[in-house]
CSV table of C-alpha atoms in Angstrom, one decimal:
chain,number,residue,atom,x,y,z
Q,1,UNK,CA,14.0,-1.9,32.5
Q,2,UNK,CA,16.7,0.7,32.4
Q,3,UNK,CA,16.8,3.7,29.7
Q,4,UNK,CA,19.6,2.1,28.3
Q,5,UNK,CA,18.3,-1.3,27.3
Q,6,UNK,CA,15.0,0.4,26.3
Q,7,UNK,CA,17.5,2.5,23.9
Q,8,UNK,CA,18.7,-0.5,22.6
Q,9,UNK,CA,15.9,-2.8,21.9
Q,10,UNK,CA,14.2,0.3,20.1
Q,11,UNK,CA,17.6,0.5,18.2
Q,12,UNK,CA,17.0,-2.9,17.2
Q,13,UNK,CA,13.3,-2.3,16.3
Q,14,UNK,CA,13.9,0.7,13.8
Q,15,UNK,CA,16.8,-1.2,12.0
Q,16,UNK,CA,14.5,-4.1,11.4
Q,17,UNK,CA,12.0,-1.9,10.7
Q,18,UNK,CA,14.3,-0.3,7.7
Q,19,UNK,CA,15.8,-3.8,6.8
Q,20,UNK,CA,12.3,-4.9,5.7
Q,21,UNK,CA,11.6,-1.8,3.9
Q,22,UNK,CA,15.1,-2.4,1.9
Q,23,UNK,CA,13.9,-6.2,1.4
Q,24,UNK,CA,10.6,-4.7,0.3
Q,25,UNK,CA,12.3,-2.2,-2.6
Q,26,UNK,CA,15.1,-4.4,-3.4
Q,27,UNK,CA,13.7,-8.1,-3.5
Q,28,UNK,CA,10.4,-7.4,-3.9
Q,29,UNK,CA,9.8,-4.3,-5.9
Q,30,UNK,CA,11.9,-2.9,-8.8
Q,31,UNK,CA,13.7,-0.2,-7.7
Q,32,UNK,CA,17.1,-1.6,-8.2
Q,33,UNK,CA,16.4,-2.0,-12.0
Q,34,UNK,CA,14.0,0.7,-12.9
Q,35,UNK,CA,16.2,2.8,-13.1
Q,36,UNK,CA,20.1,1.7,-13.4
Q,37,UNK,CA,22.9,3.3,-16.3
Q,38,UNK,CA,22.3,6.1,-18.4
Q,39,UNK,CA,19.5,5.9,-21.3
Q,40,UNK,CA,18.7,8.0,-24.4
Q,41,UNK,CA,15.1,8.2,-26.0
Q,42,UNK,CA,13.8,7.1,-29.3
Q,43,UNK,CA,10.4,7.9,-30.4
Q,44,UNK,CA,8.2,5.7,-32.6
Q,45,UNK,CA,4.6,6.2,-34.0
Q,46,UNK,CA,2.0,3.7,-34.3
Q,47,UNK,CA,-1.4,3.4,-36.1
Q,48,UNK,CA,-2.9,1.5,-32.9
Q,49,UNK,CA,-1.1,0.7,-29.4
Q,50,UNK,CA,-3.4,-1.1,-28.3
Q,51,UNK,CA,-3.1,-1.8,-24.5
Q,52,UNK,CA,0.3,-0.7,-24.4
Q,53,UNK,CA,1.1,1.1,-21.5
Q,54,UNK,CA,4.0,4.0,-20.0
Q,55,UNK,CA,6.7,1.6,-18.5
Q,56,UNK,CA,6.2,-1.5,-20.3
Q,57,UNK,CA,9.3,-3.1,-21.2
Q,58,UNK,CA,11.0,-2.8,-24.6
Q,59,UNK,CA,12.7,-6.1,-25.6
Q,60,UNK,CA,15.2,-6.8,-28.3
Q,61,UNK,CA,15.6,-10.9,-28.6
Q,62,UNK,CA,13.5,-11.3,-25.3
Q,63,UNK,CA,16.3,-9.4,-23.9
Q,64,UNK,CA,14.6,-5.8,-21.9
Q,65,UNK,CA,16.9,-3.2,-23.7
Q,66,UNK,CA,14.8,0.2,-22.6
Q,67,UNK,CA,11.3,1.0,-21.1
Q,68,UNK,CA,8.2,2.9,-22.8
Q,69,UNK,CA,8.4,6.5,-21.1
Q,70,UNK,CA,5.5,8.6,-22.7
Q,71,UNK,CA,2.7,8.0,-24.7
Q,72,UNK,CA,0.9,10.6,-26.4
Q,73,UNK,CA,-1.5,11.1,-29.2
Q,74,UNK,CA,-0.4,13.3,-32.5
Q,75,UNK,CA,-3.4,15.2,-33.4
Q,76,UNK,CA,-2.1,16.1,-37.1
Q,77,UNK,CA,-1.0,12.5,-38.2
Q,78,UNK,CA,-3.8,10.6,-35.8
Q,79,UNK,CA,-1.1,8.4,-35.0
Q,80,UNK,CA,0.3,7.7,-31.3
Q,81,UNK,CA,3.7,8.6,-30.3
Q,82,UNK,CA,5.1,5.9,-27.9
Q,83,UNK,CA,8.8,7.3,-26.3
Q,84,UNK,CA,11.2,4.9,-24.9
Q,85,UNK,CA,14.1,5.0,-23.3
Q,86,UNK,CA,16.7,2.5,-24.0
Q,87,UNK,CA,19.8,1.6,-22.5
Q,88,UNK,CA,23.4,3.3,-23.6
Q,89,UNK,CA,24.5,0.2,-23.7
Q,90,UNK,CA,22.6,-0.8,-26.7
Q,91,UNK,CA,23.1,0.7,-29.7
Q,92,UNK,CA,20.3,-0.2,-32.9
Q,93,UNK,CA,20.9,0.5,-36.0
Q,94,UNK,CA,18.3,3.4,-37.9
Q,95,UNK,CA,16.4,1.2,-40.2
Q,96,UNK,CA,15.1,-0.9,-36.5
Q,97,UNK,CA,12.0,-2.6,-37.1
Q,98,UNK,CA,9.4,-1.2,-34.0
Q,99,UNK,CA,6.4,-4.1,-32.8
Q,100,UNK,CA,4.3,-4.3,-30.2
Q,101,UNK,CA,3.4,-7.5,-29.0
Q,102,UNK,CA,1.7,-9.9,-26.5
Q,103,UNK,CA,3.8,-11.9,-23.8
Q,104,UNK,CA,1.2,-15.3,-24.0
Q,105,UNK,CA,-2.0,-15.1,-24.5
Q,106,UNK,CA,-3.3,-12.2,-22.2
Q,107,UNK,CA,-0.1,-11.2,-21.1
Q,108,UNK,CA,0.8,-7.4,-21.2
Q,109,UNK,CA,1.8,-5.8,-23.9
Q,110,UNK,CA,5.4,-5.4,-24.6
Q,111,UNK,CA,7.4,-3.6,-27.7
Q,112,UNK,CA,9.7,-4.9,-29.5
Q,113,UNK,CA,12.5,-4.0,-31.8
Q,114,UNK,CA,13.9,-6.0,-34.9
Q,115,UNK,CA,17.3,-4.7,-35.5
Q,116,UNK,CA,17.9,-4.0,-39.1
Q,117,UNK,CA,21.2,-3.9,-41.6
Q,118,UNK,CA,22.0,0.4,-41.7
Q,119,UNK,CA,25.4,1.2,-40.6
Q,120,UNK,CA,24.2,3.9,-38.8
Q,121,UNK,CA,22.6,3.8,-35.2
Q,122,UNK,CA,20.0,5.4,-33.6
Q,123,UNK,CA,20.8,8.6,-31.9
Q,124,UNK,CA,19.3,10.3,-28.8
Q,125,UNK,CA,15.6,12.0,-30.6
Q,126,UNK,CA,15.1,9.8,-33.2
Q,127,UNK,CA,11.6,9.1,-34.8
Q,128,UNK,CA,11.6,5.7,-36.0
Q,129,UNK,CA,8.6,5.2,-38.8
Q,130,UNK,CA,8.9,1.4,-39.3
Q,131,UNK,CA,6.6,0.0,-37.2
Q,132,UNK,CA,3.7,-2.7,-37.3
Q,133,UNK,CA,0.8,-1.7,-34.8
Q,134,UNK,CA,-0.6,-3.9,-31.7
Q,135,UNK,CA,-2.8,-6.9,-32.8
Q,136,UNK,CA,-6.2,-6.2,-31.7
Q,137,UNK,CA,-7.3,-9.5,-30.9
Q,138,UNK,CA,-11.6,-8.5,-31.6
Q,139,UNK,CA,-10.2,-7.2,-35.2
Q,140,UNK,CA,-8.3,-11.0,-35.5
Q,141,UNK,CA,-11.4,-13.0,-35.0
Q,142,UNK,CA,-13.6,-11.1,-36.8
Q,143,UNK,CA,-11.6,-11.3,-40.2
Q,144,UNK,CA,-11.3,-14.6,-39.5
Q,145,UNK,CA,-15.1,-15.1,-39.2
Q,146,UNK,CA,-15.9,-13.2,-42.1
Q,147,UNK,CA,-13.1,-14.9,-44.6
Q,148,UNK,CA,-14.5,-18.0,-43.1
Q,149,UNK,CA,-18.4,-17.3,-44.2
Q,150,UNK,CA,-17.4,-15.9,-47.5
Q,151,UNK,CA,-15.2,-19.5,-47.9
Q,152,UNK,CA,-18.2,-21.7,-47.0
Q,153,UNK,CA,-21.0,-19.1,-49.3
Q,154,UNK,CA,-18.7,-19.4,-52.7
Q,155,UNK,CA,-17.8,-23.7,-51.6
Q,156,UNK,CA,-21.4,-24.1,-51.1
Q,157,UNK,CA,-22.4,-21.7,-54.7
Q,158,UNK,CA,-20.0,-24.1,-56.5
Q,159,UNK,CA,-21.8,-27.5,-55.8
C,1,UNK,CA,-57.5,11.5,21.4
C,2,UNK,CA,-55.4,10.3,24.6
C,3,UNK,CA,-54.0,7.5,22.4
C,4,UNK,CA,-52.7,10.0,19.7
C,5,UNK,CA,-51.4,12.2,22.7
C,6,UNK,CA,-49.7,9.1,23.8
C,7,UNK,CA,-48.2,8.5,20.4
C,8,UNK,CA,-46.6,12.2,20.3
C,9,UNK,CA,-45.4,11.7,23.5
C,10,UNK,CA,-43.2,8.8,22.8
C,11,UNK,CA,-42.6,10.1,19.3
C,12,UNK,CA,-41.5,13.5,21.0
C,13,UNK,CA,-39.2,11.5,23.6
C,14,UNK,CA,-37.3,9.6,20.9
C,15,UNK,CA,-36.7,12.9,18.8
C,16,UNK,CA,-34.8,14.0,22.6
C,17,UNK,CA,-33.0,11.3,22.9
C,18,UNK,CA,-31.9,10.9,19.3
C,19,UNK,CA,-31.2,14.6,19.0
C,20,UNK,CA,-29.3,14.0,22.6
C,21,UNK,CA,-27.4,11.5,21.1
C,22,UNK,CA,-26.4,13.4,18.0
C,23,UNK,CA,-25.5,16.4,19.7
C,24,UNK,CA,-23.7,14.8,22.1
C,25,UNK,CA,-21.2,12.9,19.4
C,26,UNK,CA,-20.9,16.1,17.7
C,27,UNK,CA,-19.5,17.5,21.0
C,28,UNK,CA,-17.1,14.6,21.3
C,29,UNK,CA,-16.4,15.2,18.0
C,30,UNK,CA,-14.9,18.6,18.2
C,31,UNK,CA,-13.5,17.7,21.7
C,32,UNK,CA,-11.0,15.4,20.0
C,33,UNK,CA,-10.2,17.4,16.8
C,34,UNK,CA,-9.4,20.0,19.6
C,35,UNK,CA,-7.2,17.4,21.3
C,36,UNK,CA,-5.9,16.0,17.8
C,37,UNK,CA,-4.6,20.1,17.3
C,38,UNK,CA,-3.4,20.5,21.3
C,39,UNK,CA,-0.9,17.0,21.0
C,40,UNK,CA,0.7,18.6,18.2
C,41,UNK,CA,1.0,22.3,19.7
C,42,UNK,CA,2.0,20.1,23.2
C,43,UNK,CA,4.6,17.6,20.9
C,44,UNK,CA,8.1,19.7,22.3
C,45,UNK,CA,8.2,18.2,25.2
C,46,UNK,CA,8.0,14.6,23.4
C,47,UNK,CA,11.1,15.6,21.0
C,48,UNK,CA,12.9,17.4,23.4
C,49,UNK,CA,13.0,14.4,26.3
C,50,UNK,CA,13.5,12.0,23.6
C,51,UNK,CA,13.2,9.2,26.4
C,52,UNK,CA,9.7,9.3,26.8
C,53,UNK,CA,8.9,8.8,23.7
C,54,UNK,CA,11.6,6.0,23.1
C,55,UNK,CA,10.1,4.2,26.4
C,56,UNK,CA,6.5,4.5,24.6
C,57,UNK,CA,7.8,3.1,21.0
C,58,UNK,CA,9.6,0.3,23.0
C,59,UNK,CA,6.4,-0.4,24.7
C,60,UNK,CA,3.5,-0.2,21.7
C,61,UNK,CA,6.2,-1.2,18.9
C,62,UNK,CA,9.2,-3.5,20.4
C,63,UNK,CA,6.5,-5.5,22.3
C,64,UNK,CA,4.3,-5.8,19.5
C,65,UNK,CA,7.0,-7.6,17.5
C,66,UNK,CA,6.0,-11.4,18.5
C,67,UNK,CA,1.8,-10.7,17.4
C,68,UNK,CA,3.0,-9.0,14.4
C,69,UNK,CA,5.7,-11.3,12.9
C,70,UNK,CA,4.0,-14.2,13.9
C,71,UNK,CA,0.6,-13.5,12.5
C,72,UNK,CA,2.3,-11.7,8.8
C,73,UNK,CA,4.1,-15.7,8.7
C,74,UNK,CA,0.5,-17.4,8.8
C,75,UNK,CA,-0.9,-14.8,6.6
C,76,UNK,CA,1.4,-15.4,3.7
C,77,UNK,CA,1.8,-19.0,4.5
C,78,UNK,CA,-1.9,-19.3,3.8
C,79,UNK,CA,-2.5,-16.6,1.2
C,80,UNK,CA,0.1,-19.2,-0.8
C,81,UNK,CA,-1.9,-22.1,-0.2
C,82,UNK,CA,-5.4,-20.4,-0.9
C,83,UNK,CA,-3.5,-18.3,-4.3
C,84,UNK,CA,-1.6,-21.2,-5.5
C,85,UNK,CA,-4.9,-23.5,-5.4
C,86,UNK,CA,-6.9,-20.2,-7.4
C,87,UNK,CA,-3.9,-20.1,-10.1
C,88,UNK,CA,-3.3,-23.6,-10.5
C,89,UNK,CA,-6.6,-23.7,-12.4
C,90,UNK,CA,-5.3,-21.1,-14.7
C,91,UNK,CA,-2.1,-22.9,-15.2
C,92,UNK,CA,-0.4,-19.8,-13.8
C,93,UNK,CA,1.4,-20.6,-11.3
C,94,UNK,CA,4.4,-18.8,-11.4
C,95,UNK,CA,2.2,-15.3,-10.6
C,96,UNK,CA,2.1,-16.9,-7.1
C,97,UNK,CA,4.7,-14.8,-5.8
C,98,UNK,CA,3.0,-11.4,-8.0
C,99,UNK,CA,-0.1,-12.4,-6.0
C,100,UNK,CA,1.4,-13.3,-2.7
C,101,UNK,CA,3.3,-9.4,-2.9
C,102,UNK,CA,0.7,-7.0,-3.6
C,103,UNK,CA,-1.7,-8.3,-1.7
C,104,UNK,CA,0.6,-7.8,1.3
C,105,UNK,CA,2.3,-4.8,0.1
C,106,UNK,CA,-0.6,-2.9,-0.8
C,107,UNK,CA,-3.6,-4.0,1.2
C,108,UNK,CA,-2.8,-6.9,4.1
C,109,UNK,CA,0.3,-5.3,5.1
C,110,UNK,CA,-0.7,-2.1,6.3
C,111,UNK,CA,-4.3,-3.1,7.3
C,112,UNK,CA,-4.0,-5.9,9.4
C,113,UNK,CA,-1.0,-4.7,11.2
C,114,UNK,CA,-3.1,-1.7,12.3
C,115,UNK,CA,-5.9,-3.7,13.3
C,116,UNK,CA,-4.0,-6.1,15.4
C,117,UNK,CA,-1.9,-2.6,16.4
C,118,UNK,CA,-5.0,-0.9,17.6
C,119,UNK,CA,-6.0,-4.2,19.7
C,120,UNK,CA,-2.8,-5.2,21.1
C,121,UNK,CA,-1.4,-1.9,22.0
C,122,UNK,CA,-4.2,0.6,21.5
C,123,UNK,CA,-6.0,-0.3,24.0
C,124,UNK,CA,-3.2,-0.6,26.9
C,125,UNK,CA,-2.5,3.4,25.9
C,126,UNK,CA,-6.0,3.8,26.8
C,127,UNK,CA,-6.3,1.7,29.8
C,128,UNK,CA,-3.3,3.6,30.4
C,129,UNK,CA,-4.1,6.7,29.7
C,130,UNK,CA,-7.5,6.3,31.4
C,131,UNK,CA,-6.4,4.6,34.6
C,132,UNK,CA,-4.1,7.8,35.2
C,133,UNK,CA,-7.2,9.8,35.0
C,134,UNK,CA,-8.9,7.3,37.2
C,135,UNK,CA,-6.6,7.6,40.2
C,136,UNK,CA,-6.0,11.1,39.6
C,137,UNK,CA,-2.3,10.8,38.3
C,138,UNK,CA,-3.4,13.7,35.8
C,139,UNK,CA,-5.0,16.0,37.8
C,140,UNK,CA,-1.7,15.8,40.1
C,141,UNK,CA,0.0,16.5,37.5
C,142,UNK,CA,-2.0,19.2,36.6
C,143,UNK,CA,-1.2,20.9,40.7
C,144,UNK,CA,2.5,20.4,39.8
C,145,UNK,CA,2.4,22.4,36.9
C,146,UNK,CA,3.3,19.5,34.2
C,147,UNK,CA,1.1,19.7,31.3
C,148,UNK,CA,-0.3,15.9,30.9
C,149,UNK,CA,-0.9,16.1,27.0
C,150,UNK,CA,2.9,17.1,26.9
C,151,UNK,CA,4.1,14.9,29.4
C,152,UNK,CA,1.6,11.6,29.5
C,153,UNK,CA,-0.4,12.6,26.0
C,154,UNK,CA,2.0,13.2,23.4
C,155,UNK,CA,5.1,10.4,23.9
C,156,UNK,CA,2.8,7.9,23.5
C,157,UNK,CA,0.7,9.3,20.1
C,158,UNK,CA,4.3,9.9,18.5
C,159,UNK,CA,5.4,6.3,19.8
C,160,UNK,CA,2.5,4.9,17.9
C,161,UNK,CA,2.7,7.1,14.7
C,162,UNK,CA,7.0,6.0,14.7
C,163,UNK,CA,6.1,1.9,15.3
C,164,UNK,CA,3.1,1.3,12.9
C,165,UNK,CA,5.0,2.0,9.5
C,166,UNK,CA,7.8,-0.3,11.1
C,167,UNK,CA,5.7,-3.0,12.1
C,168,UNK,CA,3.5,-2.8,8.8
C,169,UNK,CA,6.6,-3.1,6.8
C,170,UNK,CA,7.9,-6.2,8.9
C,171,UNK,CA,4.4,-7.5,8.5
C,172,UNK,CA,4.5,-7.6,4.6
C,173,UNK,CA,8.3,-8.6,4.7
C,174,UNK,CA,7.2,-11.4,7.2
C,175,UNK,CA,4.0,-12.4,4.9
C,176,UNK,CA,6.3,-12.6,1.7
C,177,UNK,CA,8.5,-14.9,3.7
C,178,UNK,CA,5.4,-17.0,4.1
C,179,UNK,CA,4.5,-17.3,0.9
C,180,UNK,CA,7.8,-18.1,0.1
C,181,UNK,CA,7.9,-21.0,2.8
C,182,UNK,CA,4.5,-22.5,1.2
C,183,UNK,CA,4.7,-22.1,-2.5
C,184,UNK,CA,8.3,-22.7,-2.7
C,185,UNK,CA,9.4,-24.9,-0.4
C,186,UNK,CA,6.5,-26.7,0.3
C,187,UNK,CA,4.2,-27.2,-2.9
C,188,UNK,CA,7.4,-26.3,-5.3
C,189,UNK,CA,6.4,-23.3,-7.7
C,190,UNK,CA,9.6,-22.3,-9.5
C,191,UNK,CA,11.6,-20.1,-7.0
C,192,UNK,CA,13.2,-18.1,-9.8
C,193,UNK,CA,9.8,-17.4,-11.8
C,194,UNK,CA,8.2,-17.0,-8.2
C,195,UNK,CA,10.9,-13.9,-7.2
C,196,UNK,CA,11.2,-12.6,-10.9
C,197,UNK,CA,7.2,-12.0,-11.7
C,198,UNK,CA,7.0,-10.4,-8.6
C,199,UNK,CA,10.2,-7.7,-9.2
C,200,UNK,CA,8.7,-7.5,-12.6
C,201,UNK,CA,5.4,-6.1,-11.3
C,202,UNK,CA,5.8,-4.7,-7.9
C,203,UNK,CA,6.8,-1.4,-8.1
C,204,UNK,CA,8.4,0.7,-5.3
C,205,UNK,CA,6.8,4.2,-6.0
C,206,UNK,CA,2.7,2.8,-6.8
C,207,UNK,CA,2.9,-0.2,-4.7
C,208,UNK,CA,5.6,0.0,-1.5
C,209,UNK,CA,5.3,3.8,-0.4
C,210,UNK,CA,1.5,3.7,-1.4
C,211,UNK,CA,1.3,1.0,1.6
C,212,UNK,CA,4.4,2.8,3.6
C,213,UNK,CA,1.9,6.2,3.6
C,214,UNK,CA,-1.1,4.1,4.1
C,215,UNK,CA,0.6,2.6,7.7
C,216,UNK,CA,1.5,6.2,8.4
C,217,UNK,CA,-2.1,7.0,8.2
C,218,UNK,CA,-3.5,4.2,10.1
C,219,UNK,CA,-1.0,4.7,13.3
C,220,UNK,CA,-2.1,8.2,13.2
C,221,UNK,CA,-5.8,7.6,13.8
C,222,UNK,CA,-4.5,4.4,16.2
C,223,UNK,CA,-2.7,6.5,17.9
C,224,UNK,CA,-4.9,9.5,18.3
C,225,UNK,CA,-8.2,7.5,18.9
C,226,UNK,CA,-6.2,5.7,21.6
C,227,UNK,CA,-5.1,8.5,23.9
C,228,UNK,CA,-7.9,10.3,23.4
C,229,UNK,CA,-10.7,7.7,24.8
C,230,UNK,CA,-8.1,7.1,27.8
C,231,UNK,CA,-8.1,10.8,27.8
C,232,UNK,CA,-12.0,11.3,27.8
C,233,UNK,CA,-12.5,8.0,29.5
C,234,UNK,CA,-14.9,8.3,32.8
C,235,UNK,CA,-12.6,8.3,35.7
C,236,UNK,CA,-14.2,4.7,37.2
C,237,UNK,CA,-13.4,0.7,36.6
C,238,UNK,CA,-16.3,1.0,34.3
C,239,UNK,CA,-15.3,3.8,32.5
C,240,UNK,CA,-12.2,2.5,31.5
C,241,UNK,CA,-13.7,-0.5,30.5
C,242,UNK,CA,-15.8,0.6,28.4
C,243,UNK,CA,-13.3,3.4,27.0
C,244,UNK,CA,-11.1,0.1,26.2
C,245,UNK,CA,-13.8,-1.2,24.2
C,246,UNK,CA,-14.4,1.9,22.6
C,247,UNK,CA,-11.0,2.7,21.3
C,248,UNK,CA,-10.7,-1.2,19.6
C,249,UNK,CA,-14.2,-0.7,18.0
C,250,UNK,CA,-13.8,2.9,16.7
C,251,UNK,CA,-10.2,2.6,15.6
C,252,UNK,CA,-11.4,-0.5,13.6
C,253,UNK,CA,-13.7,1.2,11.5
C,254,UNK,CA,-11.7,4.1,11.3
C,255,UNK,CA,-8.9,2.0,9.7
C,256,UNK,CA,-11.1,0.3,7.3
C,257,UNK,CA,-13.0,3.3,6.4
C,258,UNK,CA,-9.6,5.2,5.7
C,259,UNK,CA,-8.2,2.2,3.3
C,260,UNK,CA,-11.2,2.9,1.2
C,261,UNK,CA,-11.0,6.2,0.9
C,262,UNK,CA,-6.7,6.1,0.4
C,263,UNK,CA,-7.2,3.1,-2.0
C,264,UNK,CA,-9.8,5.2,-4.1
C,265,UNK,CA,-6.8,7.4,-4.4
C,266,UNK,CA,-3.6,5.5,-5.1
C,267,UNK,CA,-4.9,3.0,-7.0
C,268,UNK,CA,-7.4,4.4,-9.5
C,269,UNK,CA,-6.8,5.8,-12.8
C,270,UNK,CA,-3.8,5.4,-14.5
């Protein structure tokens, strides 16, 4: 084997070696649209998050419009402060209506904005204070239970 | 009283032979740290003659292709066979390719490229290695004033620290494939849900470099387990032999122990 065609096949073995790490980043992970276009951030605060966590997506319509970037807990208000950081592209008018909801059952945990009727958007820094906290699923059932026994007590005190 | 004297006796030989024994491994211990420090003070020579070092990739990486590719196909092609027939009783198929991806990425990839690394090419460098010492090439060496670490050692650690991150990543690209092939083509999960779940949650930072710096790792200790029993191997047919067996056993367990200890890091918290 000359130096030559050993030069050559090890040529060939490094660029296949870097073709799969593109495939890898590209195809398989997200790095092509993590983070593509400018953004600017909006902050929002929330009475629970529930298991809402730093890059889960931010979806207007089903549509992903920005990423959570921080999460962070305001000691004076008890209240946590979720940061996202949407696309220019998008624009939402100030009185946006901030959720945070489930994809499916026990999906992750997504936020989601309701766009509202102001004429003015949403700049770069802005707090929004309309929002409607994560749905704690434990909380769910056990109102349920409970508005369920106090039915059956009064229908049964009634006979 | 001659019984009990016979007792300590036997109890006082085993304490010899274990204390031997751990004494001994302590020494070869420190021997190879030693020799770990000396290939990297020796590495010029691999750098500067860029050849050698080329010829040793070409050798542990080019030729390892065929083992590697081959075995990353069947390894995907069953982990989507085994994962679809898990998430089919959750109705949830679609995570097939989620599931397919990080186990590769993080976990399969990078370890059972190294293991099959450290078998198919770690031991030739030590039978190499140790059949140079055997007949004397490095002593010669030594008269002719060529330092063997730099000369012999060295190309071949940094050919197997350069080829393991490439064949890990063809591993996982190959395995991914496979999965593909199976749960796509064959059983018919939904190719667009089957690419999009997995871009959704494979990310390149947490899950891609983590196994990227995780082959890095293992064809270091490969690498430096292999020259280093050819290195230390006794200079007979038996000696090599059993400095063969050595390097596939220890680098084994090293690679294993290592992805426990890098998991615990990468992957907990947060």
């Amino acid at each position: 084997m000359t130096r030559t065609t050993i030069d050559l096949w090890v040529g060939f073995f490094v660029a296949m070696g870097l073709a799969a790490l593109l495939f890898l980043a590209l195809k398989v992970g997200n790095l092509a649209t993590s983070n593509s276009g400018e953004t600017y951030a909006i902050e929002a605060k929330f009475d629970n998050i529930g298991g809402l966590k730093v890059r889960a997506p931010v979806k207007s319509a089903g549509v992903v419009v920005g990423r959570v970037s921080d999460i962070r807990f305001d000691s004076e208000a008890y209240q946590a402060v979720v940061k996202m950081q949407l696309d220019t592209r998008y624009r939402f008018p100030r009185d946006t209506f901030v959720t945070i909801n489930t994809s499916g059952l026990l999906g992750e945990q997504y936020i989601g904005l309701d766009a509202g009727g102001d004429i003015d958007m949403l700049k770069s820094g802005d707090v929004i204070k309309k929002t409607q906290s994560a749905v704690v699923l434990e909380k769910l059932i056990s109102q349920f239970m409970f508005s369920k026994a106090a039915e059956d007590s009064s229908g049964s005190g009634n006979q | 009283m001659g019984k009990l004297d016979k007792a300590g006796a036997a109890a006082s030989r085993f304490l010899q032979v274990l204390g031997h024994t751990v004494t001994k491994r302590i020494f070869r211990l420190g021997f190879a740290a030693r020799f770990f420090v000396a290939i990297f003070m020796q590495s010029g020579t691999a750098f500067r003659r860029l050849h050698l070092t080329l010829r040793e990739i070409y050798f542990t990486g080019v030729l390892s292709l065929i083992i590697i590719l081959v075995s990353g196909l069947f390894v995907g092609m069953v982990l989507g066979l085994q994962g679809y027939d898990t998430l089919q009783r959750y109705g949830s198929t679609e995570a097939l390719g989620i599931l397919v991806a990080l186990s590769l990425v993080r976990e399969l990839g990078p370890v059972v490229a190294a293991l099959l690394f450290a078998s198919r090419a770690g031991s030739a460098i030590t039978a190499e290695i140790g059949l140079m010492k055997a007949t004397e090439q490095l002593s010669a060496m030594e008269m002719m004033a060529v330092n063997p670490i730099a000369r012999v050692v060295a190309p071949r650690f940094w050919g197997g620290v350069v080829s393991m991150p490439i064949l890990a990543a063809l591993f996982s690209a190959m395995g991914i494939f496979g999965g593909y092939l199976v749960g796509v083509q064959l059983i018919g999960v939904d190719e667009g849900s089957f690419w999009s779940q997995m871009q959704a949650s494979v990310d390149f930072q947490k899950d891609i470099l983590n196994g990227v710096i995780k082959s890095f790792v293992f064809g270091i200790i490969v690498s430096w387990v292999a020259v280093f029993e050819g290195y230390d191997a006794d200079p007979t047919a038996e000696g090599v032999s059993r400095a063969t067996t050595r390097t596939v056993v220890t680098s084994s367990l090293a690679i294993l122990a290592a992805d426990f200890i890098l998991t615990a890091f990468m992957f907990t918290g947060a």
